[in-house]
mmCIF file of C-alpha atoms in Angstrom:
data_model
loop_
_atom_site.group_PDB
_atom_site.id
_atom_site.type_symbol
_atom_site.label_atom_id
_atom_site.label_comp_id
_atom_site.label_asym_id
_atom_site.label_seq_id
_atom_site.Cartn_x
_atom_site.Cartn_y
_atom_site.Cartn_z
ATOM 1 C CA MET A 948 4.284 -40.702 -1.816
ATOM 2 C CA ARG A 949 3.789 -44.342 -1.163
ATOM 3 C CA HIS A 950 6.556 -46.693 -2.737
ATOM 4 C CA ARG A 951 4.221 -49.112 -5.030
ATOM 5 C CA ILE A 952 6.074 -52.058 -3.095
ATOM 6 C CA PRO A 953 4.862 -52.133 -0.031
ATOM 7 C CA LEU A 954 6.641 -52.954 3.447
ATOM 8 C CA PRO A 955 5.997 -55.506 5.396
ATOM 9 C CA VAL A 956 3.208 -54.719 8.254
ATOM 10 C CA SER A 957 5.341 -56.460 10.899
ATOM 11 C CA LEU A 958 8.067 -53.157 10.604
ATOM 12 C CA GLY A 959 5.295 -50.393 11.396
ATOM 13 C CA GLU A 960 5.867 -47.183 10.769
ATOM 14 C CA HIS A 961 9.324 -46.689 12.417
ATOM 15 C CA PHE A 962 11.681 -49.700 12.231
ATOM 16 C CA ALA A 963 15.803 -50.109 12.413
ATOM 17 C CA VAL A 964 17.671 -50.814 9.088
ATOM 18 C CA ARG A 965 19.132 -53.931 10.631
ATOM 19 C CA THR A 966 15.293 -55.324 11.495
ATOM 20 C CA ALA A 967 14.451 -54.510 8.146
ATOM 21 C CA ASP A 968 17.359 -56.594 6.578
ATOM 22 C CA ALA A 969 15.973 -59.690 9.078
ATOM 23 C CA ALA A 970 12.725 -59.123 7.536
ATOM 24 C CA GLY A 971 14.439 -59.618 4.099
ATOM 25 C CA VAL A 972 13.859 -56.139 3.056
ATOM 26 C CA GLY A 973 16.628 -55.156 0.433
ATOM 27 C CA ARG A 974 18.979 -51.764 0.860
ATOM 28 C CA TRP A 975 17.631 -50.947 -2.369
ATOM 29 C CA ARG A 976 14.038 -50.941 -0.563
ATOM 30 C CA ARG A 977 14.556 -48.861 2.644
ATOM 31 C CA ASP A 978 16.389 -46.521 1.503
ATOM 32 C CA THR A 979 14.164 -45.322 -0.878
ATOM 33 C CA PRO A 980 12.910 -41.576 -1.144
ATOM 34 C CA ASP A 981 9.357 -42.244 0.246
ATOM 35 C CA LEU A 982 11.459 -43.065 3.677
ATOM 36 C CA HIS A 983 12.201 -40.699 6.235
ATOM 37 C CA ARG A 984 15.833 -41.057 8.069
ATOM 38 C CA PRO A 985 15.006 -39.713 11.553
ATOM 39 C CA PHE A 986 18.143 -40.931 13.497
ATOM 40 C CA HIS A 987 20.928 -43.033 11.786
ATOM 41 C CA GLY A 988 20.241 -46.791 11.256
ATOM 42 C CA ILE A 989 16.602 -45.312 11.525
ATOM 43 C CA ARG A 990 13.687 -45.323 8.587
ATOM 44 C CA SER A 991 10.260 -43.778 9.263
ATOM 45 C CA ALA A 992 7.312 -44.138 7.149
ATOM 46 C CA SER A 993 6.623 -40.332 8.499
ATOM 47 C CA ALA A 994 8.795 -36.997 9.350
ATOM 48 C CA PRO A 995 7.960 -37.030 13.147
ATOM 49 C CA LEU A 996 6.529 -33.224 14.057
ATOM 50 C CA THR A 997 5.932 -34.086 17.922
ATOM 51 C CA PHE A 998 8.337 -35.275 20.706
ATOM 52 C CA ALA A 999 6.218 -38.235 20.967
ATOM 53 C CA GLU A 1000 6.623 -39.269 17.101
ATOM 54 C CA THR A 1001 10.293 -38.278 17.518
ATOM 55 C CA MET A 1002 10.523 -40.802 20.791
ATOM 56 C CA ALA A 1003 8.345 -43.381 18.591
ATOM 57 C CA CYS A 1004 11.275 -43.018 15.934
ATOM 58 C CA HIS A 1005 14.214 -43.603 18.060
ATOM 59 C CA ARG A 1006 12.886 -45.943 20.390
ATOM 60 C CA PRO A 1007 14.109 -48.568 17.453
ATOM 61 C CA ARG A 1008 17.576 -47.189 18.677
ATOM 62 C CA LEU A 1009 17.575 -47.499 21.976
ATOM 63 C CA LYS A 1010 19.695 -50.841 23.264
ATOM 64 C CA GLU A 1011 19.876 -52.784 26.169
ATOM 65 C CA HIS A 1012 22.101 -50.637 28.045
ATOM 66 C CA GLN A 1013 20.814 -47.119 27.520
ATOM 67 C CA ARG A 1014 18.602 -45.376 29.635
ATOM 68 C CA TYR A 1015 16.610 -41.918 28.528
ATOM 69 C CA VAL A 1016 18.024 -39.551 30.822
ATOM 70 C CA GLY A 1017 17.405 -34.945 31.229
ATOM 71 C CA ARG A 1018 14.966 -33.464 29.330
ATOM 72 C CA THR A 1019 13.921 -36.862 26.863
ATOM 73 C CA ALA A 1020 13.281 -38.593 30.853
ATOM 74 C CA ALA A 1021 11.343 -35.130 31.753
ATOM 75 C CA ARG A 1022 9.244 -35.202 29.392
ATOM 76 C CA LEU A 1023 8.555 -38.729 29.307
ATOM 77 C CA TRP A 1024 7.293 -38.553 32.790
ATOM 78 C CA GLY A 1025 5.409 -35.651 32.157
ATOM 79 C CA LEU A 1026 7.131 -33.265 34.386
ATOM 80 C CA PRO A 1027 6.575 -29.422 33.572
ATOM 81 C CA TYR A 1028 9.711 -28.646 31.627
ATOM 82 C CA PRO A 1029 9.809 -25.112 31.273
ATOM 83 C CA LYS A 1030 10.731 -24.935 27.902
ATOM 84 C CA ALA A 1031 8.546 -26.309 25.069
ATOM 85 C CA TRP A 1032 10.075 -29.038 23.124
ATOM 86 C CA SER A 1033 11.147 -28.237 19.469
ATOM 87 C CA GLY A 1034 12.480 -30.754 16.758
ATOM 88 C CA LYS A 1035 15.865 -29.408 17.592
ATOM 89 C CA ASP A 1036 16.518 -30.613 20.795
ATOM 90 C CA PRO A 1037 18.061 -33.899 20.803
ATOM 91 C CA VAL A 1038 17.036 -37.361 22.288
ATOM 92 C CA GLU A 1039 19.177 -37.492 25.233
ATOM 93 C CA VAL A 1040 20.593 -40.731 26.315
ATOM 94 C CA ALA A 1041 22.834 -42.239 29.222
ATOM 95 C CA VAL A 1042 25.265 -45.647 29.221
ATOM 96 C CA PRO A 1043 26.721 -47.539 31.687
ATOM 97 C CA LEU A 1044 30.697 -46.346 33.332
ATOM 98 C CA ASP A 1045 32.440 -48.561 30.925
ATOM 99 C CA HIS A 1046 30.399 -47.710 27.548
ATOM 100 C CA THR A 1047 30.772 -45.419 25.355
ATOM 101 C CA PRO A 1048 28.148 -43.202 24.525
ATOM 102 C CA PRO A 1049 26.405 -42.327 21.889
ATOM 103 C CA LYS A 1050 27.625 -40.155 19.127
ATOM 104 C CA THR A 1051 24.823 -39.474 16.176
ATOM 105 C CA THR A 1052 23.214 -36.308 15.071
ATOM 106 C CA GLY A 1053 19.621 -35.918 17.304
ATOM 107 C CA VAL A 1054 21.565 -38.007 20.122
ATOM 108 C CA LYS A 1055 22.832 -36.564 22.986
ATOM 109 C CA GLY A 1056 24.736 -39.145 24.402
ATOM 110 C CA ARG A 1057 26.038 -39.125 28.439
ATOM 111 C CA ARG A 1058 27.684 -41.401 31.110
ATOM 112 C CA LEU A 1059 25.909 -42.103 34.184
ATOM 113 C CA SER A 1060 26.372 -44.973 36.658
ATOM 114 C CA LEU A 1061 23.739 -47.736 37.104
ATOM 115 C CA ASP A 1062 23.114 -47.157 40.994
ATOM 116 C CA ARG A 1063 22.892 -43.656 40.325
ATOM 117 C CA ALA A 1064 19.117 -43.909 38.900
ATOM 118 C CA GLN A 1065 16.561 -46.677 39.024
ATOM 119 C CA THR A 1066 15.421 -47.799 35.744
ATOM 120 C CA TRP A 1067 11.676 -47.997 34.796
ATOM 121 C CA LYS A 1068 10.475 -49.387 31.965
ATOM 122 C CA LEU A 1069 7.607 -46.956 30.178
ATOM 123 C CA ASP A 1070 6.217 -48.010 26.701
ATOM 124 C CA GLY A 1071 9.062 -51.074 26.519
ATOM 125 C CA VAL A 1072 11.755 -48.552 26.998
ATOM 126 C CA SER A 1073 14.428 -47.851 29.874
ATOM 127 C CA VAL A 1074 14.127 -44.408 31.709
ATOM 128 C CA ILE A 1075 15.457 -43.106 34.366
ATOM 129 C CA ASP A 1076 13.659 -42.848 37.500
ATOM 130 C CA PRO A 1077 11.720 -39.235 38.223
ATOM 131 C CA VAL A 1078 14.008 -37.672 40.666
ATOM 132 C CA ALA A 1079 17.159 -38.139 38.862
ATOM 133 C CA ALA A 1080 15.250 -37.180 35.609
ATOM 134 C CA LEU A 1081 14.796 -33.896 37.469
ATOM 135 C CA PHE A 1082 18.709 -33.893 38.477
ATOM 136 C CA THR A 1083 20.046 -34.538 35.013
ATOM 137 C CA CYS A 1084 18.426 -31.794 33.533
ATOM 138 C CA ALA A 1085 19.119 -29.410 36.302
ATOM 139 C CA ASP A 1086 21.645 -27.673 34.570
ATOM 140 C CA THR A 1087 19.061 -26.180 32.303
ATOM 141 C CA LEU A 1088 16.440 -24.936 34.566
ATOM 142 C CA THR A 1089 16.257 -21.881 37.208
ATOM 143 C CA VAL A 1090 15.352 -21.898 40.508
ATOM 144 C CA ASP A 1091 11.655 -21.385 40.232
ATOM 145 C CA GLU A 1092 11.831 -23.647 37.118
ATOM 146 C CA ALA A 1093 13.316 -26.363 39.039
ATOM 147 C CA VAL A 1094 10.330 -25.760 42.233
ATOM 148 C CA ILE A 1095 7.902 -25.606 39.657
ATOM 149 C CA MET A 1096 8.987 -29.297 38.939
ATOM 150 C CA ILE A 1097 9.628 -30.748 42.296
ATOM 151 C CA ASP A 1098 5.893 -29.467 43.125
ATOM 152 C CA ALA A 1099 4.432 -32.341 40.336
ATOM 153 C CA LEU A 1100 7.075 -34.905 42.191
ATOM 154 C CA LEU A 1101 5.589 -34.463 45.370
ATOM 155 C CA THR A 1102 1.870 -33.883 44.664
ATOM 156 C CA SER A 1103 -0.564 -36.311 44.791
ATOM 157 C CA ALA A 1104 -3.094 -35.199 42.679
ATOM 158 C CA SER A 1105 -4.060 -37.166 39.912
ATOM 159 C CA ASP A 1106 -5.355 -34.436 37.488
ATOM 160 C CA TYR A 1107 -2.229 -32.499 37.941
ATOM 161 C CA PRO A 1108 -1.435 -31.147 33.929
ATOM 162 C CA ASP A 1109 -0.046 -34.217 31.613
ATOM 163 C CA ARG A 1110 2.058 -35.525 34.523
ATOM 164 C CA ARG A 1111 2.169 -39.555 33.564
ATOM 165 C CA PRO A 1112 0.041 -41.624 35.270
ATOM 166 C CA GLY A 1113 1.817 -43.950 37.714
ATOM 167 C CA LEU A 1114 4.287 -41.299 38.260
ATOM 168 C CA PRO A 1115 5.517 -42.709 41.877
ATOM 169 C CA LEU A 1116 5.154 -40.368 44.425
ATOM 170 C CA VAL A 1117 8.454 -38.284 46.016
ATOM 171 C CA SER A 1118 8.654 -36.832 49.320
ATOM 172 C CA ALA A 1119 11.309 -33.551 50.044
ATOM 173 C CA ALA A 1120 13.212 -35.926 52.530
ATOM 174 C CA GLU A 1121 13.587 -38.360 49.524
ATOM 175 C CA ILE A 1122 14.334 -35.885 47.434
ATOM 176 C CA SER A 1123 17.070 -34.285 49.967
ATOM 177 C CA GLU A 1124 18.319 -37.836 50.811
ATOM 178 C CA ARG A 1125 18.971 -38.396 46.872
ATOM 179 C CA LEU A 1126 21.317 -34.820 46.922
ATOM 180 C CA ASP A 1127 23.011 -36.104 49.675
ATOM 181 C CA ILE A 1128 24.285 -39.233 47.510
ATOM 182 C CA TRP A 1129 24.776 -37.399 44.218
ATOM 183 C CA ARG A 1130 26.441 -34.445 45.738
ATOM 184 C CA ALA A 1131 27.849 -32.123 43.286
ATOM 185 C CA PHE A 1132 26.203 -32.297 40.062
ATOM 186 C CA PRO A 1133 25.583 -29.680 37.174
ATOM 187 C CA GLY A 1134 22.605 -27.924 38.347
ATOM 188 C CA SER A 1135 23.130 -29.370 41.691
ATOM 189 C CA ARG A 1136 23.142 -25.749 44.023
ATOM 190 C CA THR A 1137 19.787 -24.970 42.132
ATOM 191 C CA ILE A 1138 18.004 -28.080 42.469
ATOM 192 C CA ARG A 1139 19.295 -27.233 46.705
ATOM 193 C CA ALA A 1140 18.163 -23.958 46.526
ATOM 194 C CA ALA A 1141 14.440 -25.200 44.947
ATOM 195 C CA LEU A 1142 14.067 -27.940 47.906
ATOM 196 C CA PRO A 1143 13.172 -25.407 50.650
ATOM 197 C CA LEU A 1144 10.162 -23.981 48.302
ATOM 198 C CA ALA A 1145 8.864 -26.433 46.998
ATOM 199 C CA ARG A 1146 5.483 -27.846 48.701
ATOM 200 C CA ALA A 1147 3.286 -30.748 49.197
ATOM 201 C CA ASN A 1148 -0.488 -31.023 47.092
ATOM 202 C CA VAL A 1149 -0.194 -28.022 44.722
ATOM 203 C CA GLU A 1150 -2.253 -28.970 41.000
ATOM 204 C CA SER A 1151 -0.544 -27.185 38.497
ATOM 205 C CA PRO A 1152 2.436 -25.726 37.650
ATOM 206 C CA LYS A 1153 0.429 -22.383 37.404
ATOM 207 C CA GLU A 1154 -0.146 -22.721 41.112
ATOM 208 C CA THR A 1155 3.369 -22.843 42.372
ATOM 209 C CA GLU A 1156 4.137 -19.596 39.595
ATOM 210 C CA THR A 1157 1.537 -17.603 41.271
ATOM 211 C CA ARG A 1158 2.849 -18.745 45.180
ATOM 212 C CA LEU A 1159 6.574 -18.101 43.771
ATOM 213 C CA LEU A 1160 5.283 -14.431 42.067
ATOM 214 C CA MET A 1161 3.608 -13.800 45.189
ATOM 215 C CA LEU A 1162 6.107 -14.889 47.900
ATOM 216 C CA GLY A 1163 8.921 -12.896 45.469
ATOM 217 C CA ALA A 1164 7.016 -9.392 46.452
ATOM 218 C CA GLY A 1165 7.757 -10.025 49.756
ATOM 219 C CA LEU A 1166 3.563 -11.221 50.487
ATOM 220 C CA PRO A 1167 3.322 -13.565 53.138
ATOM 221 C CA GLU A 1168 3.359 -17.350 52.054
ATOM 222 C CA PRO A 1169 -0.398 -18.585 51.247
ATOM 223 C CA ALA A 1170 -2.024 -22.177 52.009
ATOM 224 C CA VAL A 1171 -1.937 -24.586 49.406
ATOM 225 C CA GLN A 1172 -5.038 -26.505 48.525
ATOM 226 C CA HIS A 1173 -6.501 -24.859 51.191
ATOM 227 C CA GLU A 1174 -10.709 -26.702 52.124
ATOM 228 C CA VAL A 1175 -12.875 -24.363 53.173
ATOM 229 C CA TYR A 1176 -15.602 -26.069 55.175
ATOM 230 C CA ASP A 1177 -19.285 -24.345 57.025
ATOM 231 C CA ARG A 1178 -19.405 -26.308 59.662
ATOM 232 C CA ARG A 1179 -19.191 -29.815 58.475
ATOM 233 C CA ARG A 1180 -20.306 -29.063 54.808
ATOM 234 C CA PHE A 1181 -17.493 -29.113 52.361
ATOM 235 C CA ILE A 1182 -17.788 -25.710 50.585
ATOM 236 C CA ALA A 1183 -14.671 -25.589 48.654
ATOM 237 C CA ARG A 1184 -10.946 -26.591 47.533
ATOM 238 C CA VAL A 1185 -9.060 -23.346 46.684
ATOM 239 C CA ASP A 1186 -5.445 -22.781 44.886
ATOM 240 C CA LEU A 1187 -3.567 -20.598 47.430
ATOM 241 C CA ALA A 1188 -4.938 -19.086 50.811
ATOM 242 C CA TYR A 1189 -4.682 -17.188 53.720
ATOM 243 C CA PRO A 1190 -7.277 -18.734 56.023
ATOM 244 C CA GLU A 1191 -7.115 -16.689 59.059
ATOM 245 C CA LEU A 1192 -7.848 -13.645 56.569
ATOM 246 C CA LYS A 1193 -10.571 -15.453 54.132
ATOM 247 C CA ILE A 1194 -8.571 -14.644 51.003
ATOM 248 C CA ALA A 1195 -8.327 -16.942 48.351
ATOM 249 C CA ILE A 1196 -6.487 -16.924 45.454
ATOM 250 C CA GLU A 1197 -7.532 -19.027 42.097
ATOM 251 C CA TYR A 1198 -5.754 -19.354 38.606
ATOM 252 C CA GLU A 1199 -7.835 -19.996 35.927
ATOM 253 C CA GLY A 1200 -6.890 -21.926 33.102
ATOM 254 C CA ASP A 1201 -8.040 -22.219 29.170
ATOM 255 C CA GLY A 1202 -9.978 -25.036 30.750
ATOM 256 C CA HIS A 1203 -12.158 -22.754 33.228
ATOM 257 C CA ARG A 1204 -12.962 -20.785 30.350
ATOM 258 C CA THR A 1205 -14.227 -23.273 27.661
ATOM 259 C CA SER A 1206 -16.086 -25.689 29.560
ATOM 260 C CA LYS A 1207 -19.489 -24.744 29.958
ATOM 261 C CA GLU A 1208 -20.068 -26.821 32.770
ATOM 262 C CA GLN A 1209 -16.269 -25.628 34.726
ATOM 263 C CA TRP A 1210 -17.284 -21.748 34.254
ATOM 264 C CA ARG A 1211 -20.933 -22.469 36.098
ATOM 265 C CA ARG A 1212 -19.167 -24.596 39.000
ATOM 266 C CA ASP A 1213 -16.373 -21.467 39.108
ATOM 267 C CA ILE A 1214 -19.093 -18.660 39.444
ATOM 268 C CA GLN A 1215 -21.601 -20.982 42.085
ATOM 269 C CA ARG A 1216 -18.258 -21.527 44.261
ATOM 270 C CA GLN A 1217 -17.077 -18.261 44.044
ATOM 271 C CA ARG A 1218 -20.954 -17.089 45.590
ATOM 272 C CA ASP A 1219 -20.338 -20.284 48.269
ATOM 273 C CA LEU A 1220 -17.239 -18.429 49.378
ATOM 274 C CA GLU A 1221 -18.274 -14.583 49.325
ATOM 275 C CA ASP A 1222 -21.719 -15.705 51.476
ATOM 276 C CA ARG A 1223 -19.251 -17.011 53.971
ATOM 277 C CA GLY A 1224 -17.082 -14.000 54.113
ATOM 278 C CA TRP A 1225 -14.594 -15.076 51.597
ATOM 279 C CA ILE A 1226 -12.545 -12.500 49.392
ATOM 280 C CA VAL A 1227 -12.003 -14.483 46.135
ATOM 281 C CA ILE A 1228 -8.841 -12.929 43.845
ATOM 282 C CA ARG A 1229 -8.859 -14.974 40.104
ATOM 283 C CA LEU A 1230 -5.790 -14.313 38.329
ATOM 284 C CA THR A 1231 -4.488 -15.580 34.538
ATOM 285 C CA GLN A 1232 -1.894 -16.086 32.682
ATOM 286 C CA GLN A 1233 -1.794 -12.423 32.196
ATOM 287 C CA ASP A 1234 -1.368 -11.661 35.595
ATOM 288 C CA LEU A 1235 1.764 -13.821 35.722
ATOM 289 C CA GLY A 1236 2.915 -11.302 33.385
ATOM 290 C CA SER A 1237 2.369 -7.871 32.370
ATOM 291 C CA GLY A 1238 -0.597 -7.418 34.211
ATOM 292 C CA SER A 1239 1.731 -9.059 37.501
ATOM 293 C CA ALA A 1240 1.761 -5.429 39.337
ATOM 294 C CA ALA A 1241 -2.046 -4.828 39.562
ATOM 295 C CA PHE A 1242 -2.449 -8.422 40.799
ATOM 296 C CA LEU A 1243 0.041 -8.342 43.600
ATOM 297 C CA THR A 1244 -1.446 -4.776 44.085
ATOM 298 C CA ARG A 1245 -5.070 -6.383 44.555
ATOM 299 C CA ILE A 1246 -3.806 -8.673 47.205
ATOM 300 C CA ARG A 1247 -2.019 -5.944 48.779
ATOM 301 C CA ARG A 1248 -5.278 -3.900 49.273
ATOM 302 C CA ALA A 1249 -7.713 -7.582 50.303
ATOM 303 C CA ILE A 1250 -4.895 -7.994 53.049
ATOM 304 C CA LEU A 1251 -5.098 -4.430 54.481
ATOM 305 C CA ALA A 1252 -8.950 -4.527 53.943
ATOM 306 C CA ARG A 1253 -8.840 -7.414 56.548
ATOM 307 C CA THR A 1254 -5.848 -6.029 58.576
ATOM 308 C CA ALA A 1255 -7.193 -2.536 59.247
#
């Protein structure tokens, strides 16, 4: 229910109590039941229901010396953190070594030396760089999950799902150098185990998940984003491939099913590949879960057919 006395438009949907005080809004108005209190010292016209809304509510609390880190930073960069955000996830904030971390409901504070991470401005607030974001949430990841996140850092693909535009391109060598600088930290062993398994040019988390499933089953490592040509004419770029055997493995996300144009293109490119002697194996999310055994068997049979 809206209060009969409107708030100044300049405050916006989410504002700090101190900002309301400076705008001449008295306590009697900022503490009325029509305003939500998502964080200490913050008021909001509506309860935050998404990660973006939660961050919009917290931004007025972020002090000049504070930076977003960990899972919060990873999500702000659009990295494929494996666990979906929930309203119970704390906002993770770091302060320099000579400051006291914030201690309030809904916020997880920590110390991080200023020279350990570069500071970027995203939507006007301070966030640590993407590699440091990976390192500061590493203790919550499995090796496979870390590989997926590293692949997202290494890729130059402009259409990688949810990845923030402008995310700086990183090389495996740079991540290795940062590991040497950071040395031991929570989850460092996970990152060190994951880095040799990461590959550049991947275009989605599911491509990485598929490749890791195949490697875990003892199959040869496939090439990533292999381009197929007929003489000099470009035919297709396939997610994963055994080029010498002419076997292509393609992950089909929901976009391939819901878009008529994409569906038609997929059928045509499959025909183009098969006309040139390729075996095309298409898979969906089910093949990465309960149907994985049948999917792996299909690949083994294709390999056997080409090597017999």
